[in-house]
XYZ file of C-alpha atoms in Angstrom:
693
model
C 14.727 21.929 93.889
C 15.576 23.321 90.888
C 18.486 21.617 90.224
C 16.423 18.626 90.444
C 13.623 20.222 88.031
C 17.293 21.806 85.569
C 18.803 18.316 85.398
C 14.824 16.265 84.950
C 13.509 18.554 82.109
C 16.849 18.075 80.020
C 16.210 14.164 78.858
C 12.928 15.080 78.252
C 14.130 17.856 75.582
C 16.788 15.348 74.276
C 13.221 12.897 73.227
C 11.711 15.757 72.225
C 14.319 16.632 69.285
C 14.324 13.067 68.837
C 10.725 12.748 68.419
C 11.202 15.589 66.383
C 13.606 14.778 63.795
C 12.186 10.933 63.229
C 9.447 13.204 62.770
C 10.640 14.524 60.045
C 12.548 12.065 57.804
C 9.234 9.416 58.216
C 7.498 12.950 56.850
C 10.386 13.605 54.346
C 10.175 10.088 53.484
C 6.762 10.054 52.977
C 7.343 13.048 50.293
C 10.261 11.810 47.949
C 7.658 8.355 48.029
C 3.922 10.527 46.406
C 6.900 12.550 44.412
C 9.050 9.375 42.759
C 5.628 8.278 42.334
C 4.292 11.671 41.047
C 7.258 11.498 37.885
C 7.126 7.963 36.674
C 2.522 7.144 37.071
C 0.138 8.718 35.164
C -2.573 10.122 37.217
C -5.841 11.983 36.620
C -7.175 12.893 40.059
C -6.262 16.280 41.360
C -6.651 15.568 44.788
C -5.229 11.588 46.905
C -6.051 9.098 46.599
C -4.272 8.987 43.126
C -6.143 8.082 40.018
C -4.048 6.062 37.575
C -3.365 7.092 34.123
C -5.990 4.996 31.636
C -4.938 2.557 28.979
C -6.975 3.041 25.851
C -8.909 0.502 25.179
C -11.138 -0.140 22.765
C -14.150 -2.893 23.896
C -15.150 -7.049 21.951
C -18.234 -6.712 19.843
C -19.490 -8.847 22.275
C -18.719 -7.845 25.279
C -21.464 -5.805 26.604
C -20.659 -4.550 30.417
C -17.161 -3.453 31.272
C -15.269 -5.713 32.689
C -13.076 -4.139 35.538
C -13.672 -1.989 38.351
C -11.050 0.170 37.052
C -12.630 1.103 34.621
C -14.619 4.096 32.930
C -16.496 3.072 29.392
C -16.531 6.325 26.968
C -18.404 5.712 23.971
C -16.183 3.040 22.247
C -14.445 2.536 24.312
C -13.168 1.995 28.021
C -9.965 3.734 30.477
C -8.903 0.702 32.019
C -6.787 1.281 35.185
C -3.482 0.011 34.783
C -2.631 -0.656 38.025
C -2.282 -4.907 37.552
C 1.745 -4.634 39.648
C 0.887 -0.888 41.778
C 0.864 -0.998 45.393
C -1.077 2.671 44.931
C -4.901 2.964 45.382
C -6.600 3.809 43.314
C -9.865 5.215 43.074
C -13.303 3.090 41.734
C -14.984 4.997 39.742
C -18.153 4.528 38.229
C -19.835 6.068 34.479
C -23.395 8.033 35.108
C -24.224 8.304 31.946
C -26.351 11.338 31.793
C -26.003 12.722 28.600
C -25.350 10.465 26.076
C -27.830 11.235 23.524
C -26.408 12.901 20.218
C -28.041 14.820 17.698
C -28.884 12.913 14.043
C -30.744 13.857 11.325
C -33.758 13.229 11.007
C -35.651 10.697 8.809
C -37.110 13.737 6.661
C -36.066 13.396 3.162
C -38.719 14.680 1.183
C -38.091 13.744 -2.905
C -39.270 16.334 -5.544
C -43.188 15.831 -5.537
C -42.824 15.678 -0.897
C -44.035 11.841 -0.774
C -40.679 11.117 2.599
C -37.232 9.343 1.445
C -35.178 9.599 4.019
C -33.072 11.492 5.999
C -29.245 11.528 4.803
C -27.822 11.827 7.912
C -24.261 12.702 8.741
C -23.030 10.156 11.748
C -20.435 12.968 13.510
C -22.350 13.703 16.434
C -23.021 16.832 18.509
C -25.017 16.927 21.962
C -27.585 17.371 22.202
C -29.216 20.978 22.439
C -31.284 20.077 25.083
C -28.634 20.393 27.839
C -25.157 21.640 27.687
C -23.580 21.494 24.768
C -19.548 20.023 25.207
C -21.638 18.008 28.831
C -21.197 15.099 27.889
C -19.938 11.853 30.082
C -20.036 12.163 34.289
C -17.816 9.452 36.286
C -18.997 9.865 40.169
C -15.608 10.302 42.157
C -18.145 10.262 45.787
C -18.641 12.234 47.959
C -21.031 14.128 46.120
C -17.631 15.336 43.149
C -18.348 13.861 39.633
C -15.352 14.486 36.474
C -16.983 15.172 33.785
C -15.641 15.424 29.571
C -15.566 18.740 28.540
C -15.075 19.239 24.788
C -13.424 23.140 24.215
C -13.521 25.122 21.168
C -9.691 23.409 21.087
C -11.059 19.759 19.232
C -9.980 19.182 23.122
C -11.707 16.503 25.106
C -10.679 17.718 29.354
C -12.249 16.422 32.344
C -13.588 18.949 34.935
C -13.605 18.235 38.298
C -17.618 19.247 39.577
C -19.651 19.328 42.098
C -23.253 17.999 42.467
C -25.598 20.383 44.488
C -28.826 19.408 46.043
C -31.124 20.177 43.227
C -28.867 18.405 40.880
C -26.950 20.635 39.251
C -23.800 21.721 39.229
C -21.032 23.746 41.885
C -17.897 24.592 41.548
C -15.889 23.368 39.022
C -11.789 22.542 38.907
C -10.398 21.927 35.805
C -8.271 18.477 35.431
C -6.097 20.945 32.759
C -5.058 20.549 29.431
C -2.228 18.472 28.401
C 1.080 18.577 26.469
C 2.548 14.821 25.836
C 0.931 13.425 22.774
C 0.518 9.417 21.216
C 1.505 10.485 17.740
C 1.342 7.795 15.184
C 3.370 7.708 12.123
C 2.156 4.997 8.840
C 0.908 3.107 10.306
C -1.617 0.438 9.322
C -4.491 -1.758 9.338
C -3.983 -5.706 10.539
C -2.241 -7.991 8.454
C -4.091 -10.973 7.878
C -4.006 -11.002 11.705
C -1.687 -11.776 12.130
C 1.399 -11.075 14.844
C 3.696 -7.639 12.235
C 5.100 -5.617 14.699
C 4.032 -1.774 13.941
C 6.421 1.071 15.066
C 4.414 4.410 17.336
C 6.467 6.976 17.974
C 6.347 8.730 21.861
C 6.520 12.754 21.813
C 7.189 14.253 24.975
C 7.148 18.121 25.127
C 6.270 17.932 28.661
C 6.594 20.966 30.202
C 10.014 22.656 31.893
C 7.791 24.182 34.389
C 6.010 20.951 35.080
C 7.245 18.526 37.996
C 4.816 16.689 39.401
C 3.012 13.963 36.616
C 5.215 14.076 33.318
C 6.503 11.583 31.545
C 9.693 10.392 32.816
C 12.058 12.708 29.661
C 13.704 9.444 27.916
C 10.511 7.928 25.972
C 10.136 4.396 25.589
C 9.933 2.014 22.212
C 6.957 1.144 21.532
C 6.075 -1.301 19.182
C 1.620 -2.938 18.285
C 1.312 -5.704 17.900
C -1.870 -7.420 15.792
C -2.426 -11.208 16.749
C -4.447 -13.980 16.147
C -7.462 -13.450 18.286
C -7.535 -10.129 16.161
C -6.912 -8.155 18.967
C -4.468 -5.395 19.408
C -1.710 -5.728 22.410
C 1.429 -3.259 23.353
C 4.698 -3.752 24.057
C 6.155 -1.403 26.121
C 10.149 -1.737 26.235
C 11.480 0.472 30.221
C 12.911 3.640 30.060
C 15.829 4.724 30.801
C 14.178 5.034 34.701
C 13.004 0.997 33.782
C 9.196 2.759 34.039
C 7.205 0.971 31.881
C 4.123 3.823 30.162
C 0.644 1.737 29.066
C -0.374 3.340 25.280
C -2.650 2.981 23.524
C -4.062 -1.253 22.560
C -6.186 -2.067 19.617
C -4.408 1.903 18.443
C -4.704 0.042 14.796
C -7.855 -0.991 14.565
C -9.228 1.271 15.769
C -7.452 3.833 13.062
C -9.870 1.407 10.624
C -12.661 2.426 12.538
C -13.014 5.478 12.557
C -12.428 6.060 9.351
C -9.362 6.829 7.993
C -8.270 7.651 4.400
C -7.996 3.814 2.786
C -4.585 5.491 1.101
C -1.929 5.403 4.032
C -2.255 8.381 5.102
C -0.988 9.636 8.793
C -3.897 10.329 11.272
C -3.426 12.071 14.146
C -4.578 11.471 17.469
C -3.228 12.850 20.857
C -3.783 10.820 24.216
C -2.211 12.846 27.190
C -1.488 12.740 30.043
C -0.613 14.658 32.949
C -0.285 15.245 36.907
C -4.001 16.437 36.226
C -5.459 15.997 32.889
C -6.157 13.140 30.275
C -7.291 14.653 26.923
C -7.579 13.338 23.482
C -7.714 15.164 19.892
C -9.920 13.975 18.260
C -9.499 12.975 13.686
C -11.679 15.931 11.161
C -13.577 15.131 9.259
C -12.896 16.242 5.862
C -9.245 16.770 7.039
C -7.561 15.339 3.501
C -8.044 17.153 0.440
C -10.706 14.818 -1.337
C -9.757 11.593 -3.373
C -9.716 11.780 -6.870
C -10.394 9.425 -9.549
C -7.235 8.592 -9.521
C -6.378 8.304 -6.505
C -8.808 6.183 -5.229
C -7.534 3.903 -8.323
C -3.857 3.722 -7.020
C -5.706 3.139 -2.964
C -7.610 0.153 -5.138
C -4.324 -1.724 -5.990
C -2.849 -0.776 -3.217
C -5.966 -2.685 -1.261
C -5.685 -5.467 -2.823
C -1.918 -6.217 -2.754
C -1.696 -5.413 1.247
C -5.221 -7.353 2.160
C -6.053 -6.978 5.666
C -8.369 -10.611 5.072
C -7.893 -12.077 8.277
C -6.112 -15.411 7.695
C -9.137 -17.883 9.010
C -7.615 -19.699 11.780
C -8.353 -23.828 10.276
C -8.629 -25.002 6.573
C -11.603 -25.266 4.384
C -12.087 -27.192 1.049
C -13.386 -24.113 -0.468
C -10.275 -22.377 0.157
C -7.610 -23.919 -1.893
C -10.716 -23.923 -4.799
C -10.929 -20.090 -4.704
C -7.748 -19.619 -4.580
C -7.022 -21.519 -7.715
C -10.145 -19.171 -8.392
C -8.426 -16.480 -8.368
C -5.303 -17.375 -10.218
C -7.765 -18.511 -13.577
C -8.606 -14.305 -13.316
C -5.450 -13.025 -12.970
C -4.919 -14.615 -16.207
C -7.909 -15.279 -18.060
C -7.922 -14.779 -21.801
C -7.768 -11.956 -23.961
C -10.868 -10.762 -24.591
C -11.196 -8.908 -27.407
C -15.040 -8.584 -28.518
C -17.880 -8.771 -26.368
C -21.634 -8.258 -28.106
C -23.363 -8.296 -24.360
C -21.188 -5.747 -22.760
C -19.539 -1.651 -23.138
C -15.619 -3.078 -22.822
C -14.662 0.441 -22.467
C -16.224 0.680 -19.580
C -14.448 -1.950 -17.458
C -11.034 -2.105 -15.961
C -10.024 -5.251 -17.403
C -13.496 -6.327 -19.638
C -10.714 -10.063 -19.474
C -10.604 -10.004 -15.947
C -14.886 -9.663 -15.228
C -15.566 -11.673 -18.146
C -14.008 -14.656 -16.336
C -14.756 -13.899 -12.586
C -18.572 -13.196 -13.634
C -18.152 -16.835 -15.364
C -17.071 -18.051 -12.635
C -19.317 -17.180 -10.535
C -22.310 -18.431 -12.298
C -20.627 -22.135 -11.945
C -19.271 -22.167 -8.101
C -20.669 -19.221 -5.421
C -22.866 -20.765 -2.881
C -23.882 -18.439 -0.787
C -25.570 -19.728 2.364
C -28.243 -16.641 3.666
C -29.164 -17.210 7.843
C -32.609 -18.297 9.206
C -31.999 -15.731 12.388
C -33.704 -12.318 12.635
C -37.089 -11.797 12.656
C -39.021 -9.618 10.589
C -39.010 -6.550 9.854
C -35.887 -5.686 11.010
C -34.459 -8.684 9.432
C -36.151 -11.301 5.704
C -37.874 -8.088 5.065
C -37.197 -4.680 3.081
C -37.784 -2.369 1.249
C -39.481 -2.304 -2.443
C -40.258 1.002 -3.225
C -38.585 4.722 -3.047
C -35.038 5.013 -2.920
C -33.764 2.332 -0.278
C -35.053 0.122 -2.704
C -31.466 -1.470 -3.253
C -31.699 -3.769 0.119
C -35.155 -4.723 -0.212
C -34.284 -5.480 -4.282
C -31.529 -7.846 -2.929
C -32.468 -9.223 0.200
C -35.940 -10.664 -2.651
C -33.601 -11.954 -4.540
C -30.906 -13.747 -3.053
C -33.597 -15.262 -0.332
C -35.911 -16.755 -2.785
C -32.680 -17.851 -5.763
C -31.890 -21.509 -5.907
C -28.734 -20.898 -8.114
C -26.474 -19.368 -5.801
C -28.250 -20.532 -2.231
C -27.522 -23.079 -0.619
C -29.350 -24.461 2.734
C -26.186 -26.539 4.137
C -23.821 -23.592 5.026
C -20.235 -25.853 5.100
C -20.738 -25.595 1.112
C -20.844 -22.470 0.914
C -18.383 -20.100 0.125
C -20.230 -16.665 0.781
C -22.219 -15.589 3.883
C -25.007 -13.616 3.567
C -26.440 -11.761 7.017
C -30.019 -10.403 5.278
C -30.816 -7.193 8.067
C -32.536 -3.805 6.301
C -30.542 -0.593 7.391
C -33.864 1.481 6.399
C -36.160 -1.078 8.249
C -33.796 -1.433 11.553
C -34.074 2.416 12.142
C -37.867 2.634 10.873
C -38.193 -0.767 13.794
C -35.544 0.588 17.341
C -35.374 4.751 16.234
C -37.334 7.248 19.214
C -37.137 10.038 16.859
C -35.965 13.167 17.984
C -33.808 10.866 20.557
C -30.795 11.728 19.038
C -29.184 8.150 19.684
C -28.971 6.224 17.979
C -26.541 3.038 20.285
C -29.593 1.038 20.573
C -29.429 0.034 16.726
C -25.728 -0.511 17.572
C -26.909 -2.854 20.125
C -28.969 -4.716 18.227
C -26.450 -5.767 15.207
C -24.195 -6.831 17.908
C -26.909 -9.015 19.827
C -27.279 -10.169 15.816
C -24.493 -11.433 15.439
C -23.251 -12.824 19.077
C -26.657 -14.479 18.611
C -24.557 -16.236 14.587
C -21.599 -16.224 16.521
C -23.143 -19.088 19.372
C -24.769 -20.805 16.936
C -22.503 -20.951 13.992
C -18.529 -21.856 13.461
C -18.590 -20.604 10.422
C -18.091 -16.254 11.816
C -15.737 -17.055 13.527
C -12.921 -19.582 10.892
C -11.959 -15.914 8.633
C -13.377 -13.314 11.905
C -16.171 -12.210 9.829
C -14.363 -12.317 6.289
C -16.485 -14.650 4.013
C -19.549 -12.507 5.246
C -20.864 -10.169 3.600
C -24.471 -7.508 3.975
C -26.200 -5.314 1.675
C -27.497 -2.029 3.359
C -29.067 1.906 1.786
C -29.542 4.149 4.429
C -27.227 6.834 5.274
C -26.859 4.598 9.194
C -25.519 1.570 7.915
C -21.670 2.828 8.293
C -22.206 3.787 12.112
C -24.257 0.568 13.164
C -21.629 -1.817 11.127
C -18.331 -0.021 11.697
C -17.486 -1.974 14.977
C -19.008 -5.609 15.016
C -19.481 -6.158 11.304
C -16.283 -4.346 10.315
C -14.550 -6.896 9.049
C -18.369 -8.252 6.939
C -18.403 -7.503 3.303
C -20.247 -4.363 3.945
C -22.234 -3.171 0.061
C -23.273 0.550 1.256
C -25.012 2.741 -0.833
C -23.416 6.023 1.509
C -19.419 5.029 0.665
C -17.658 6.987 1.714
C -14.097 6.423 1.866
C -13.577 9.666 4.954
C -16.037 7.231 6.742
C -15.112 3.813 7.448
C -15.928 2.356 3.575
C -12.962 0.622 2.873
C -12.543 0.143 -1.105
C -11.306 -3.331 -2.050
C -13.455 -5.287 0.434
C -17.085 -2.765 0.855
C -18.590 -3.336 -2.204
C -20.509 1.164 -3.418
C -24.273 0.034 -3.715
C -26.256 1.860 -6.634
C -29.129 3.711 -4.167
C -31.811 3.267 -6.259
C -35.175 5.179 -6.465
C -37.783 3.299 -7.108
C -41.362 4.421 -7.993
C -42.633 0.880 -8.695
C -42.573 -1.870 -7.042
C -44.858 -3.887 -9.870
C -42.936 -2.217 -12.353
C -38.998 -1.522 -11.551
C -38.767 -0.687 -15.392
C -40.998 1.659 -15.469
C -40.530 4.779 -18.099
C -36.559 3.478 -18.225
C -34.622 5.559 -20.988
C -34.167 9.460 -22.582
C -34.065 12.029 -25.741
C -31.222 10.565 -28.279
C -28.358 12.771 -27.467
C -28.993 14.654 -30.482
C -32.414 15.659 -28.816
C -31.115 17.681 -25.217
C -31.712 21.270 -25.421
C -31.128 21.795 -21.909
C -27.086 21.407 -20.938
C -27.987 20.457 -16.885
C -30.442 20.234 -15.058
C -31.054 19.771 -10.345
C -33.490 19.928 -8.608
C -33.839 17.839 -5.635
C -33.662 19.876 -1.812
C -31.192 20.849 0.318
C -29.843 18.726 1.974
C -26.297 18.927 3.400
C -23.627 21.216 2.217
C -23.678 20.869 -1.672
C -26.836 21.769 -2.798
C -27.141 26.025 -1.534
C -23.964 26.630 -2.269
C -24.680 24.809 -6.137
C -28.697 27.143 -6.087
C -26.367 30.534 -4.616
C -24.477 30.087 -7.429
C -26.997 29.099 -10.841
C -30.183 29.277 -9.762
C -32.260 30.985 -12.636
C -28.940 32.711 -13.657
C -27.878 30.829 -17.175
C -30.846 29.621 -19.336
C -28.888 26.118 -20.006
C -28.484 25.536 -16.400
C -31.860 24.358 -15.585
C -30.858 24.351 -11.454
C -33.792 24.521 -9.523
C -34.709 23.513 -5.796
C -37.554 21.223 -4.110
C -39.892 21.118 -6.821
C -43.867 21.339 -5.974
C -45.589 17.537 -5.198
C -47.995 16.152 -6.967
C -47.945 14.310 -9.783
C -47.039 16.865 -12.947
C -44.423 18.190 -10.767
C -42.819 14.317 -11.143
C -43.275 14.085 -14.393
C -41.668 16.843 -15.853
C -38.335 16.077 -12.572
C -38.014 13.034 -15.853
C -39.028 14.525 -18.648
C -35.960 17.341 -17.274
C -33.389 13.812 -16.628
C -34.804 12.575 -20.171
C -34.036 15.893 -21.766
C -30.511 17.266 -20.933
C -27.037 16.691 -21.413
C -25.114 16.095 -17.703
C -28.077 14.950 -15.029
C -25.822 17.047 -11.366
C -25.496 14.549 -8.823
C -25.184 16.507 -5.676
C -23.905 14.931 -1.950
C -26.897 15.813 0.172
C -26.374 15.553 3.805
C -23.431 12.388 2.866
C -21.994 11.557 -0.049
C -24.880 9.458 -2.144
C -27.807 9.999 -3.619
C -29.687 8.450 -5.906
C -29.668 10.725 -8.906
C -27.201 8.923 -10.401
C -28.825 5.825 -11.235
C -31.274 7.976 -11.859
C -29.700 9.667 -14.461
C -28.683 6.823 -16.568
C -31.961 5.276 -16.268
C -32.812 8.860 -17.640
C -29.370 7.224 -20.307
C -28.444 11.951 -18.988
C -24.924 11.702 -18.367
C -24.305 11.860 -14.617
C -22.540 14.365 -12.861
C -20.584 13.160 -9.852
C -20.819 16.435 -7.250
C -19.065 14.446 -4.648
C -16.052 14.125 -2.346
C -14.833 11.065 -1.237
C -17.826 10.168 -2.490
C -16.699 5.188 -3.498
C -19.196 4.727 -7.367
C -20.947 1.885 -7.569
C -18.990 -0.689 -8.713
C -16.251 0.447 -8.755
C -13.945 -2.129 -8.102
C -14.840 -3.479 -12.107
C -16.205 -0.758 -14.044
C -14.609 2.845 -15.029
C -17.231 6.089 -13.949
C -14.624 8.566 -16.578
C -15.880 6.350 -19.463
C -19.851 7.522 -18.925
C -19.958 10.160 -15.693
C -18.524 13.446 -15.042
C -16.602 14.275 -12.266
C -17.088 17.940 -10.744
C -15.197 19.055 -7.091
C -17.309 20.274 -4.452
C -15.923 23.260 -4.806
C -15.576 23.951 -8.499
C -18.876 24.337 -8.442
C -19.230 27.703 -9.505
C -17.257 27.359 -12.770
C -19.850 23.954 -13.575
C -20.771 25.944 -16.718
C -17.421 26.574 -17.947
C -16.738 23.633 -17.355
C -19.132 21.082 -19.227
C -19.283 23.256 -22.443
C -15.521 22.335 -21.750
C -15.924 18.862 -23.002
C -16.000 18.308 -27.284
C -18.706 17.088 -28.578
C -17.926 14.207 -30.040
C -16.550 13.341 -26.564
C -19.777 13.755 -24.966
C -21.839 11.551 -27.503
C -18.849 9.233 -25.869
C -20.078 9.323 -22.592
C -23.359 9.153 -23.433
C -23.778 6.053 -25.504
C -21.664 5.037 -22.482
C -24.894 5.593 -20.521
C -26.963 3.438 -22.389
C -24.128 0.284 -22.350
C -23.877 0.247 -18.627
C -27.716 0.981 -17.641
C -28.070 -2.890 -17.668
C -26.442 -2.869 -14.550
C -28.017 -0.365 -13.097
C -31.557 -1.856 -13.392
C -33.352 -4.600 -11.406
C -36.147 -7.757 -12.916
C -38.676 -9.152 -10.866
C -36.302 -12.442 -12.305
C -32.864 -12.159 -11.772
C -31.307 -10.745 -15.501
C -27.992 -11.825 -16.484
C -25.384 -8.577 -15.926
C -27.911 -6.621 -13.884
C -28.130 -4.955 -11.082
C -28.853 -8.503 -8.663
C -25.933 -10.227 -10.834
C -23.657 -7.262 -10.350
C -24.162 -6.360 -6.468
C -23.749 -10.158 -6.133
C -20.632 -10.148 -8.233
C -18.339 -7.097 -5.968
C -19.309 -9.239 -2.750
C -17.119 -12.183 -4.552
C -14.901 -10.474 -6.311
C -13.339 -8.432 -3.456
C -13.764 -10.906 -1.063
C -11.538 -13.110 -3.574
C -8.881 -10.580 -4.211
C -9.057 -10.389 -0.370
C -8.493 -14.295 0.640
C -5.480 -14.969 2.632
C -4.669 -18.597 3.619
C -0.727 -18.433 4.059
């Protein structure tokens, strides 16, 4: 019996050993497969199933929803899973926009007599203090867990896994970790006519050697970014040594422009990093580079004209060849040696300006879109600091010389919206959220695109808008980024493109019936005050000015806010009329109505706003009638102004009086006035941007 049991037990032990061996081999295969998956794919989930490393891709301006179910919308981006050829199972994530609100400065500017003037808001968003200042987005992972976007003190945005308790608060958190591999842009430019031109991008691998999972392959792929005819950006990724292709940033060149990279070709570094549990994006910091001087802005203008980024028309128009012919006539303009109407030294090239202006009067036709309802469209302020957009809109829509009813006859297309009325009508006070304003304009563009063929022909490059509110660059930077934007907030670090966009003068119109009231000032030799400023403490520059100069020097009349009332307002005007130099420090943004006020009262403007592009920069030489002082030199202000010789001051003041005609409104437009100068700059920039070859 015992012998039989021993003999029967032996086969069982053999089968058990075989089964264990098979199971071990199977487990080994699974582990090898898992290890291979981790080493060849970038993942963001710390646990199985794998959540693939997303490709950063910009949303189309007309798109309202995320097209892919495996996508995550973050701000103006969507993170799209690259799972086309994948056999792995991906977690489907949904966006829960918990705290998609951003802090914006309220519309509370008050002028010297206490009248509300609106705000100089900052487009650098900060999360509303009502919630966690760092947590903006929740991504539902299921089973009560979410991924949160956490902004750390080092400037990185990190995703963290958190559990939501029954009362809605957050429980334990698992940090997804820091990144160690960066995608760095090297000398990237913008689109070149909208047609293919390769831009190389270097992928730097700085993987931590201690990491075994989730690291990118040690042999980086060759990556190139290629603009296409449709305005989108495609990526080309060559396989690395292991034959594995890596997803890269798509539409990165457009995003560099949208985020306001300096137009002088400086390098901006974005990091899109990945390891076995992280997604990090290094934010671009505003004012990262030294402020651009007037000379550097001149170089940017020349460079941008030589390498226009305007999109080549998708189909030809009879106007294209005509405009190219006009451009050639302007470039070969006869030399003007004397002119009684214009101050010749104030122009970059008086001959080209005269020829361009005369051809504009004889040739230019503008179609004004009828779509859109008041007050956002076809109605703008004609009094106060935002009056420029309202006056231009009124004079353009009522003009018979330049406007046409048949859009087929138009060279340019005007989109008549008021950025001030958009904010006034749609912005919810204290909401700290401007997304609905952007969406409203995107819907308007969608309507124009669906009804007319003209936008699609050039991608909007022959369309223009005129907007003076400080939020206009943010509201128009995506759907309207290709248009010619006449903006008061002309900041080259905030997306303003010298040579394409137009710096719009911010004019403080005190009387809508008589915009020329109180025009002029004392003669140059009857101005006893060296420098004058009075105003509220908006932004970073004015408090420094007050700190160094208020009540410090009898020659420097530097004041804070003046008391409300008519008497105070008249005192303010008299100070400007009797001062040699009128200080124009920036507010929350780079623009200030004091620039035009100084010219209005024949006081030499002192521009104290780094990276501000002064009005009509493409045609006027501001060194002839203004002084520029960098913000860092405020403590040396009197030294700088006192060092200007009397003869030089007299030339500057004479220049101010001679260019004054270009900065005033008339109820009926007058040659070379502000209406015509804005229209000419739009026309002139379009001619210098046009490409059909």
